[in-house]
Amino acid sequence: MDLKLLEKEFFELVNIGIALTSEHEIDKLLEKIVTEARKFTSSDAGSLYIKEVESLRFMVAQNDTMDKRLGAGSGKTSFRPFSLPLNKKSLAGYVAVTGKTLKIDDVYLIPPDSEYLFNRDFDIRNNYRTKSMLILPLLDADEEILGVLQLINSINAEGEVIPFDDYYVKFVQCLASQASVAIKNAHLAIELKKAHLNTLMHLSVAGEYKDNETGRHLKRIFSISGIIAANLNIQTDAVDLIKYSSLMHDIGKISIPDAILLKPGKLTPEERKIMEQHTIKGAEILNDPTSPILTAAQIVALNHHEKFDGTGYPNKLKGKDIPLSGRIVALADVFDALISKRCYKAAYPIDEVLKIIKEENNKHFDPEIENSFFKSLEHIIDAYEKNKD
Amino acid sequence: MDLKLLEKEFFELVNIGIALTSEHEIDKLLEKIVTEARKFTSSDAGSLYIKEVESLRFMVAQNDTMDKRLGAGSGKTSFRPFSLPLNKKSLAGYVAVTGKTLKIDDVYLIPPDSEYLFNRDFDIRNNYRTKSMLILPLLDADEEILGVLQLINSINAEGEVIPFDDYYVKFVQCLASQASVAIKNAHLAIELKKAHLNTLMHLSVAGEYKDNETGRHLKRIFSISGIIAANLNIQTDAVDLIKYSSLMHDIGKISIPDAILLKPGKLTPEERKIMEQHTIKGAEILNDPTSPILTAAQIVALNHHEKFDGTGYPNKLKGKDIPLSGRIVALADVFDALISKRCYKAAYPIDEVLKIIKEENNKHFDPEIENSFFKSLEHIIDAYEKNKD
């Protein structure tokens, strides 16, 4: 191999590392790992498994030949998701258990008394011929197995399947190490976000403890707000913020005296005025300009009782002056209140609920939000059923 | 350059990328970036700046010559922390503003009419001779400047200072890109953790809203628990968990009826029994086996009123049967209650507070925890003063 080519390959490898570790969305990252590894080795196909407790979960499959056969633009080759047991019998299992790299020139020539065997199911089902393979463990810095990367059918300039070049193995092992760091980092970020969400959920539930809330109401508001928001052509991050914020919409109730919060009968006008303060108190509690999530939550807490026609509280805002998240959570909250049984009222039948919501179109609710609500009605009712009290 | 050497350099570069992106602690990471870049280029010295809003903050300095002069084991060369203005006048500033790499064979030969100038202060103060320099921008994937890496005095096999090799510039630029990804990832993780902590803090304060809490009590408990824990020879992560957990020690008060929680006078024995339930209710609220932080917080909520001699509540646990975090927060909480003014009592003078705490040694409090408390008493009083009501 000449110096210039070697240099090119190496800089490519370094840049792949940079690209992989810059990608934080796990699904995109795993696809990118397979894409880059295939490009680097001119492989016709590739796949990736992630190690779970006692199995290997199949996560990514790419196959140029199949894609061409199914026609351009058909997108990804469709594979059924499956898991492999974590033992030496399969090729990927062998690599995951031993941590060794396998380089096989023709998998059909693996002797039947070998420790590992090639499973021809995919080939038979799809009339494909798997021949050369390079199978690498994805190891983190502590040599823990995170998964397995499989590269299939190295293709030469003439388009023929050839064995993987020995020289490349070291390169691809480097690539696998870079991929492992990226996967580990992405997982860590997911864990951190999950922990954060979990905390929000628990403490929001705590805020409604005296209402005897089980947290199901909040889980429903969370899902329903998310479904409505997702229909609105806004960014995923914005949808997430609205979902998380919705959890804290009633946190201000913490400040309402028990005598009013827990009063069984109807509230007097004065009591109602105090009760309505939960929007303002909530905004006070959540006031933190340095935190995007708390700022978003503050907006929801303050505005989820505003009405589209300007008759809501606390600020009698009108129309699009009400922040989007407030308009979304307003509908989610009322829907959930109507459809659920509460200590002071029976559950309304779904037809009745939808009738009321339609009547409130352009009055209590923003027509755009109603539109988005009805667009995914089935999905919303599912979300309700899943967390029914 | 021959093929074998080139190959070695390249694999080194890839491995540096892996090592950097695996390091999540920002301080260690920044040191590692300078160390690896210096090793790679045989530089006598190196430093790193991080870009802040309108300045460059000096973060890392390494200098072999100075270290040798000051004697082995003296640790790092001591530099005064400082910030550079973000303009083209300094070398680092020029690189940060323009995004260009500077390679200078002798900084003393920079013409006086040059856009950028070398500042000889360090050299004069330390009798050092800075000669060759390689100064690189740390750019993220969007070409945003994160900081500047400075390599100083490339050393040849004979120990002489020589210009940086042109050939290496591309390599070191790659290294800088890898470093940038690692810095960006570390910053993201810090942001996520901060957001989480912020949320915990706010919602914990919300939990004490009816007590008219400003959050200062919680901030004090947070700091004081942290100081006590840090003296105990446990891991940093464990100290952090105890600090965060301490925030939620009283979250169960959310469930206590206003009539008891806010009663001005003394509680009757029955009321006291209900009040004591805040430990158990808190543990209920925080129950989430999937979350390490909530599990840790649950332990604190349940156990912060246990006493070392077994006379506490709710489980009358004794001695080391009380979880460590519970023993720590118990002392922090009582200290803070005694030293602070509350609506129903004046603040005790510090001598009185310490006398009471000493009297409770081996009774209310674990002697080991008291020991740790008194070891950092000054620091603890500082923490109290900083967040005094």
Tab-separated table of C-alpha atoms in Angstrom, chain B residues 3-279:
chain	number	residue	atom	x	y	z
B	3	LEU	CA	5.438	3.679	6.227
B	4	LYS	CA	5.898	1.915	9.571
B	5	LEU	CA	6.413	5.146	11.477
B	6	LEU	CA	3.473	6.784	9.744
B	7	GLU	CA	1.299	3.840	10.630
B	8	LYS	CA	2.409	4.005	14.253
B	9	GLU	CA	1.652	7.723	14.445
B	10	PHE	CA	-1.755	7.210	12.949
B	11	PHE	CA	-2.824	4.445	15.270
B	12	GLU	CA	-1.590	6.590	18.126
B	13	LEU	CA	-3.775	9.425	16.895
B	14	VAL	CA	-6.830	7.170	16.696
B	15	ASN	CA	-6.172	5.873	20.175
B	16	ILE	CA	-5.801	9.380	21.518
B	17	GLY	CA	-9.253	10.133	20.069
B	18	ILE	CA	-10.664	7.105	21.844
B	19	ALA	CA	-8.991	8.022	25.123
B	20	LEU	CA	-10.204	11.619	24.963
B	21	THR	CA	-13.805	10.840	24.111
B	22	SER	CA	-13.871	8.247	26.921
B	23	GLU	CA	-12.973	10.845	29.535
B	24	HIS	CA	-16.056	12.577	30.904
B	25	GLU	CA	-14.589	14.622	33.745
B	26	ILE	CA	-13.843	17.969	32.191
B	27	ASP	CA	-10.754	18.881	34.234
B	28	LYS	CA	-9.100	15.546	33.618
B	29	LEU	CA	-10.072	15.756	29.971
B	30	LEU	CA	-8.462	19.154	29.428
B	31	GLU	CA	-5.239	17.984	31.107
B	32	LYS	CA	-5.299	14.846	28.971
B	33	ILE	CA	-5.690	16.858	25.770
B	34	VAL	CA	-2.584	18.897	26.537
B	35	THR	CA	-0.610	15.845	27.706
B	36	GLU	CA	-1.442	13.810	24.609
B	37	ALA	CA	-0.859	16.680	22.198
B	38	ARG	CA	2.515	17.393	23.815
B	39	LYS	CA	3.534	13.745	23.761
B	40	PHE	CA	2.509	13.477	20.122
B	41	THR	CA	4.555	16.516	19.089
B	42	SER	CA	7.394	16.211	21.650
B	43	SER	CA	6.605	19.645	23.036
B	44	ASP	CA	8.252	20.953	26.163
B	45	ALA	CA	5.171	22.857	27.191
B	46	GLY	CA	1.529	23.301	26.351
B	47	SER	CA	-1.556	25.119	27.468
B	48	LEU	CA	-5.245	25.270	26.793
B	49	TYR	CA	-7.807	28.047	26.815
B	50	ILE	CA	-11.579	27.628	26.856
B	51	LYS	CA	-13.706	30.245	25.154
B	52	GLU	CA	-16.158	32.052	27.371
B	53	VAL	CA	-18.627	34.722	26.299
B	54	GLU	CA	-16.103	37.458	25.606
B	55	SER	CA	-12.805	36.042	26.715
B	56	LEU	CA	-10.480	33.076	26.662
B	57	ARG	CA	-10.075	31.395	30.004
B	58	PHE	CA	-6.720	29.827	30.745
B	59	MET	CA	-7.399	26.281	31.941
B	60	VAL	CA	-4.340	24.061	31.675
B	61	ALA	CA	-0.609	24.688	31.703
B	62	GLN	CA	2.075	22.049	31.476
B	63	ASN	CA	5.790	22.752	31.266
B	64	ASP	CA	8.445	20.046	31.571
B	65	THR	CA	11.379	22.416	31.956
B	66	MET	CA	9.716	24.288	34.794
B	67	ASP	CA	8.686	21.032	36.460
B	68	LYS	CA	12.255	19.761	36.320
B	69	ARG	CA	13.584	23.001	37.736
B	70	LEU	CA	11.098	22.960	40.581
B	71	GLY	CA	12.025	19.341	41.326
B	72	ALA	CA	10.277	16.102	40.513
B	73	GLY	CA	7.047	15.505	42.357
B	74	SER	CA	6.378	19.214	42.667
B	75	GLY	CA	3.372	18.465	40.541
B	76	LYS	CA	2.057	20.987	38.071
B	77	THR	CA	3.810	24.188	37.211
B	78	SER	CA	1.880	26.815	39.094
B	79	PHE	CA	0.211	29.386	36.915
B	80	ARG	CA	-2.072	32.140	38.002
B	81	PRO	CA	-5.502	31.652	36.437
B	82	PHE	CA	-6.360	34.480	34.052
B	83	SER	CA	-8.484	35.387	31.058
B	84	LEU	CA	-7.438	36.900	27.748
B	85	PRO	CA	-9.680	39.330	25.898
B	86	LEU	CA	-11.127	37.816	22.740
B	87	ASN	CA	-9.235	39.871	20.156
B	88	LYS	CA	-6.437	39.354	17.673
B	89	LYS	CA	-3.696	40.951	19.775
B	90	SER	CA	-2.532	37.808	21.579
B	91	LEU	CA	-1.552	34.629	19.753
B	92	ALA	CA	-4.326	32.593	21.363
B	93	GLY	CA	-6.808	35.415	20.783
B	94	TYR	CA	-5.840	35.614	17.114
B	95	VAL	CA	-6.426	31.897	16.669
B	96	ALA	CA	-9.734	32.063	18.547
B	97	VAL	CA	-11.013	34.991	16.483
B	98	THR	CA	-9.851	33.813	13.055
B	99	GLY	CA	-10.102	30.052	13.479
B	100	LYS	CA	-6.676	29.763	11.813
B	101	THR	CA	-3.784	27.596	12.992
B	102	LEU	CA	-0.542	29.483	13.714
B	103	LYS	CA	2.852	27.808	13.356
B	104	ILE	CA	5.684	30.074	14.460
B	105	ASP	CA	9.338	29.051	14.452
B	106	ASP	CA	10.466	31.707	16.923
B	107	VAL	CA	7.943	33.880	18.674
B	108	TYR	CA	10.659	36.424	19.573
B	109	LEU	CA	11.051	37.102	15.855
B	110	ILE	CA	7.411	38.087	15.293
B	111	PRO	CA	7.705	41.532	13.627
B	112	PRO	CA	6.411	44.358	15.822
B	113	ASP	CA	3.938	45.405	13.119
B	114	SER	CA	2.314	41.941	13.082
B	115	GLU	CA	-1.409	41.632	13.823
B	116	TYR	CA	-0.653	39.455	16.839
B	117	LEU	CA	2.066	39.771	19.444
B	118	PHE	CA	3.760	37.376	21.800
B	119	ASN	CA	3.545	38.291	25.466
B	120	ARG	CA	6.906	37.670	27.175
B	121	ASP	CA	5.635	38.120	30.753
B	122	PHE	CA	5.727	34.436	31.556
B	123	ASP	CA	9.221	34.027	30.090
B	124	ILE	CA	10.588	36.991	32.062
B	125	ARG	CA	8.949	35.966	35.319
B	126	ASN	CA	10.137	32.379	35.028
B	127	ASN	CA	13.393	32.753	33.116
B	128	TYR	CA	11.972	30.565	30.345
B	129	ARG	CA	12.581	30.903	26.621
B	130	THR	CA	9.516	30.278	24.489
B	131	LYS	CA	10.631	29.721	20.892
B	132	SER	CA	8.602	27.548	18.519
B	133	MET	CA	4.839	27.429	18.881
B	134	LEU	CA	1.927	25.641	17.278
B	135	ILE	CA	-1.409	27.199	18.178
B	136	LEU	CA	-4.636	25.533	17.096
B	137	PRO	CA	-8.305	26.395	17.393
B	138	LEU	CA	-10.543	23.808	19.041
B	139	LEU	CA	-13.470	23.768	16.626
B	140	ASP	CA	-16.645	21.757	16.999
B	141	ALA	CA	-18.539	20.131	14.125
B	142	ASP	CA	-20.306	23.433	13.358
B	143	GLU	CA	-16.938	25.224	13.204
B	144	GLU	CA	-17.719	27.029	16.453
B	145	ILE	CA	-14.628	27.899	18.497
B	146	LEU	CA	-14.556	26.044	21.813
B	147	GLY	CA	-11.040	27.025	22.781
B	148	VAL	CA	-7.382	27.178	21.825
B	149	LEU	CA	-4.596	24.633	22.220
B	150	GLN	CA	-1.024	25.960	22.441
B	151	LEU	CA	2.027	23.742	21.985
B	152	ILE	CA	5.341	25.281	22.932
B	153	ASN	CA	8.934	24.374	22.047
B	154	SER	CA	9.100	21.236	19.969
B	155	ILE	CA	12.093	19.209	21.188
B	156	ASN	CA	14.243	16.978	18.963
B	157	ALA	CA	16.088	13.801	19.954
B	158	GLU	CA	19.057	15.902	21.118
B	159	GLY	CA	16.860	17.913	23.439
B	160	GLU	CA	17.074	21.069	21.345
B	161	VAL	CA	14.163	23.319	20.586
B	162	ILE	CA	13.246	23.102	16.892
B	163	PRO	CA	10.392	24.414	14.747
B	164	PHE	CA	7.221	22.269	14.676
B	165	ASP	CA	7.309	19.886	11.717
B	166	ASP	CA	4.962	20.989	8.919
B	167	TYR	CA	4.014	17.408	8.384
B	168	TYR	CA	2.581	17.170	11.879
B	169	VAL	CA	0.242	20.100	11.584
B	170	LYS	CA	-2.477	18.036	9.925
B	171	PHE	CA	-2.144	15.364	12.598
B	172	VAL	CA	-2.404	17.813	15.420
B	173	GLN	CA	-5.391	19.462	13.771
B	174	CYS	CA	-7.046	16.051	13.804
B	175	LEU	CA	-6.149	15.678	17.435
B	176	ALA	CA	-7.676	19.096	18.094
B	177	SER	CA	-10.903	18.026	16.379
B	178	GLN	CA	-11.054	14.889	18.490
B	179	ALA	CA	-10.413	17.004	21.561
B	180	SER	CA	-13.218	19.363	20.577
B	181	VAL	CA	-15.745	16.567	20.318
B	182	ALA	CA	-14.673	15.291	23.702
B	183	ILE	CA	-14.965	18.763	25.257
B	184	LYS	CA	-18.361	19.292	23.697
B	185	ASN	CA	-19.585	15.940	24.975
B	186	ALA	CA	-18.251	16.615	28.460
B	187	HIS	CA	-19.970	20.007	28.470
B	188	LEU	CA	-23.237	18.430	27.350
B	189	ALA	CA	-23.044	15.903	30.161
B	190	ILE	CA	-22.352	18.691	32.651
B	191	GLU	CA	-25.367	20.606	31.318
B	192	LEU	CA	-27.595	17.565	31.690
B	193	LYS	CA	-26.423	16.959	35.249
B	194	LYS	CA	-26.828	20.620	36.137
B	195	ALA	CA	-30.338	20.694	34.734
B	196	HIS	CA	-31.164	17.627	36.773
B	197	LEU	CA	-29.773	19.102	39.964
B	198	ASN	CA	-31.574	22.350	39.277
B	199	THR	CA	-34.847	20.532	38.922
B	200	LEU	CA	-34.259	18.614	42.115
B	201	MET	CA	-33.472	21.822	43.936
B	202	HIS	CA	-36.557	23.659	42.661
B	203	LEU	CA	-38.987	20.887	43.273
B	204	SER	CA	-37.539	20.174	46.682
B	205	VAL	CA	-38.024	23.815	47.547
B	206	ALA	CA	-41.565	23.540	46.223
B	207	GLY	CA	-42.088	20.686	48.655
B	208	GLU	CA	-41.385	23.059	51.519
B	209	TYR	CA	-43.376	25.935	50.075
B	210	LYS	CA	-45.921	26.006	52.856
B	211	ASP	CA	-43.210	26.249	55.500
B	212	ASN	CA	-42.380	29.513	53.783
B	213	GLU	CA	-39.038	28.106	52.834
B	214	THR	CA	-36.843	30.184	50.600
B	215	GLY	CA	-34.762	27.228	49.599
B	216	ARG	CA	-31.849	28.509	51.618
B	217	HIS	CA	-32.330	25.825	54.246
B	218	LEU	CA	-32.068	23.184	51.519
B	219	LYS	CA	-29.029	24.820	49.979
B	220	ARG	CA	-27.365	24.788	53.382
B	221	ILE	CA	-28.260	21.145	54.010
B	222	PHE	CA	-26.926	20.368	50.547
B	223	SER	CA	-23.572	22.049	51.207
B	224	ILE	CA	-23.156	20.863	54.780
B	225	SER	CA	-24.035	17.240	53.978
B	226	GLY	CA	-21.555	17.422	51.131
B	227	ILE	CA	-18.775	18.733	53.354
B	228	ILE	CA	-19.367	16.051	55.978
B	229	ALA	CA	-19.548	13.303	53.342
B	230	ALA	CA	-16.402	14.497	51.557
B	231	ASN	CA	-14.386	13.955	54.772
B	232	LEU	CA	-15.409	10.319	54.950
B	233	ASN	CA	-13.119	8.773	52.359
B	234	ILE	CA	-15.944	7.713	50.068
B	235	GLN	CA	-16.072	8.170	46.293
B	236	THR	CA	-16.949	11.510	44.700
B	237	ASP	CA	-20.034	9.960	43.118
B	238	ALA	CA	-21.250	8.775	46.513
B	239	VAL	CA	-20.695	12.237	47.984
B	240	ASP	CA	-22.728	13.736	45.139
B	241	LEU	CA	-25.560	11.277	45.685
B	242	ILE	CA	-25.703	12.165	49.378
B	243	LYS	CA	-25.760	15.896	48.567
B	244	TYR	CA	-28.538	15.576	46.002
B	245	SER	CA	-30.496	13.211	48.247
B	246	SER	CA	-30.311	15.606	51.157
B	247	LEU	CA	-32.433	18.048	49.154
B	248	MET	CA	-35.412	15.748	49.373
B	249	HIS	CA	-35.174	14.699	53.001
B	250	ASP	CA	-38.413	16.464	53.963
B	251	ILE	CA	-40.369	15.935	50.741
B	252	GLY	CA	-42.833	13.750	52.687
B	253	LYS	CA	-44.079	16.887	54.454
B	254	ILE	CA	-46.124	17.450	51.321
B	255	SER	CA	-48.494	14.806	52.653
B	256	ILE	CA	-48.916	16.276	56.135
B	257	PRO	CA	-52.204	18.147	56.688
B	258	ASP	CA	-51.837	21.919	56.982
B	259	ALA	CA	-53.450	21.821	60.422
B	260	ILE	CA	-50.435	19.902	61.727
B	261	LEU	CA	-47.671	21.134	59.447
B	262	LEU	CA	-48.482	24.776	60.062
B	263	LYS	CA	-49.685	24.563	63.672
B	264	PRO	CA	-48.074	27.393	65.622
B	265	GLY	CA	-48.007	25.763	69.053
B	266	LYS	CA	-46.752	22.420	70.326
B	267	LEU	CA	-48.066	19.280	68.669
B	268	THR	CA	-50.154	16.785	70.657
B	269	PRO	CA	-48.756	13.239	70.827
B	270	GLU	CA	-51.212	12.166	68.112
B	271	GLU	CA	-50.318	15.059	65.876
B	272	ARG	CA	-46.647	14.341	66.447
B	273	LYS	CA	-47.239	10.759	65.331
B	274	ILE	CA	-48.786	12.009	62.083
B	275	MET	CA	-45.968	14.513	61.618
B	276	GLU	CA	-43.412	11.720	62.023
B	277	GLN	CA	-45.074	9.989	59.097
B	278	HIS	CA	-43.317	12.457	56.776
B	279	THR	CA	-40.336	10.083	56.774
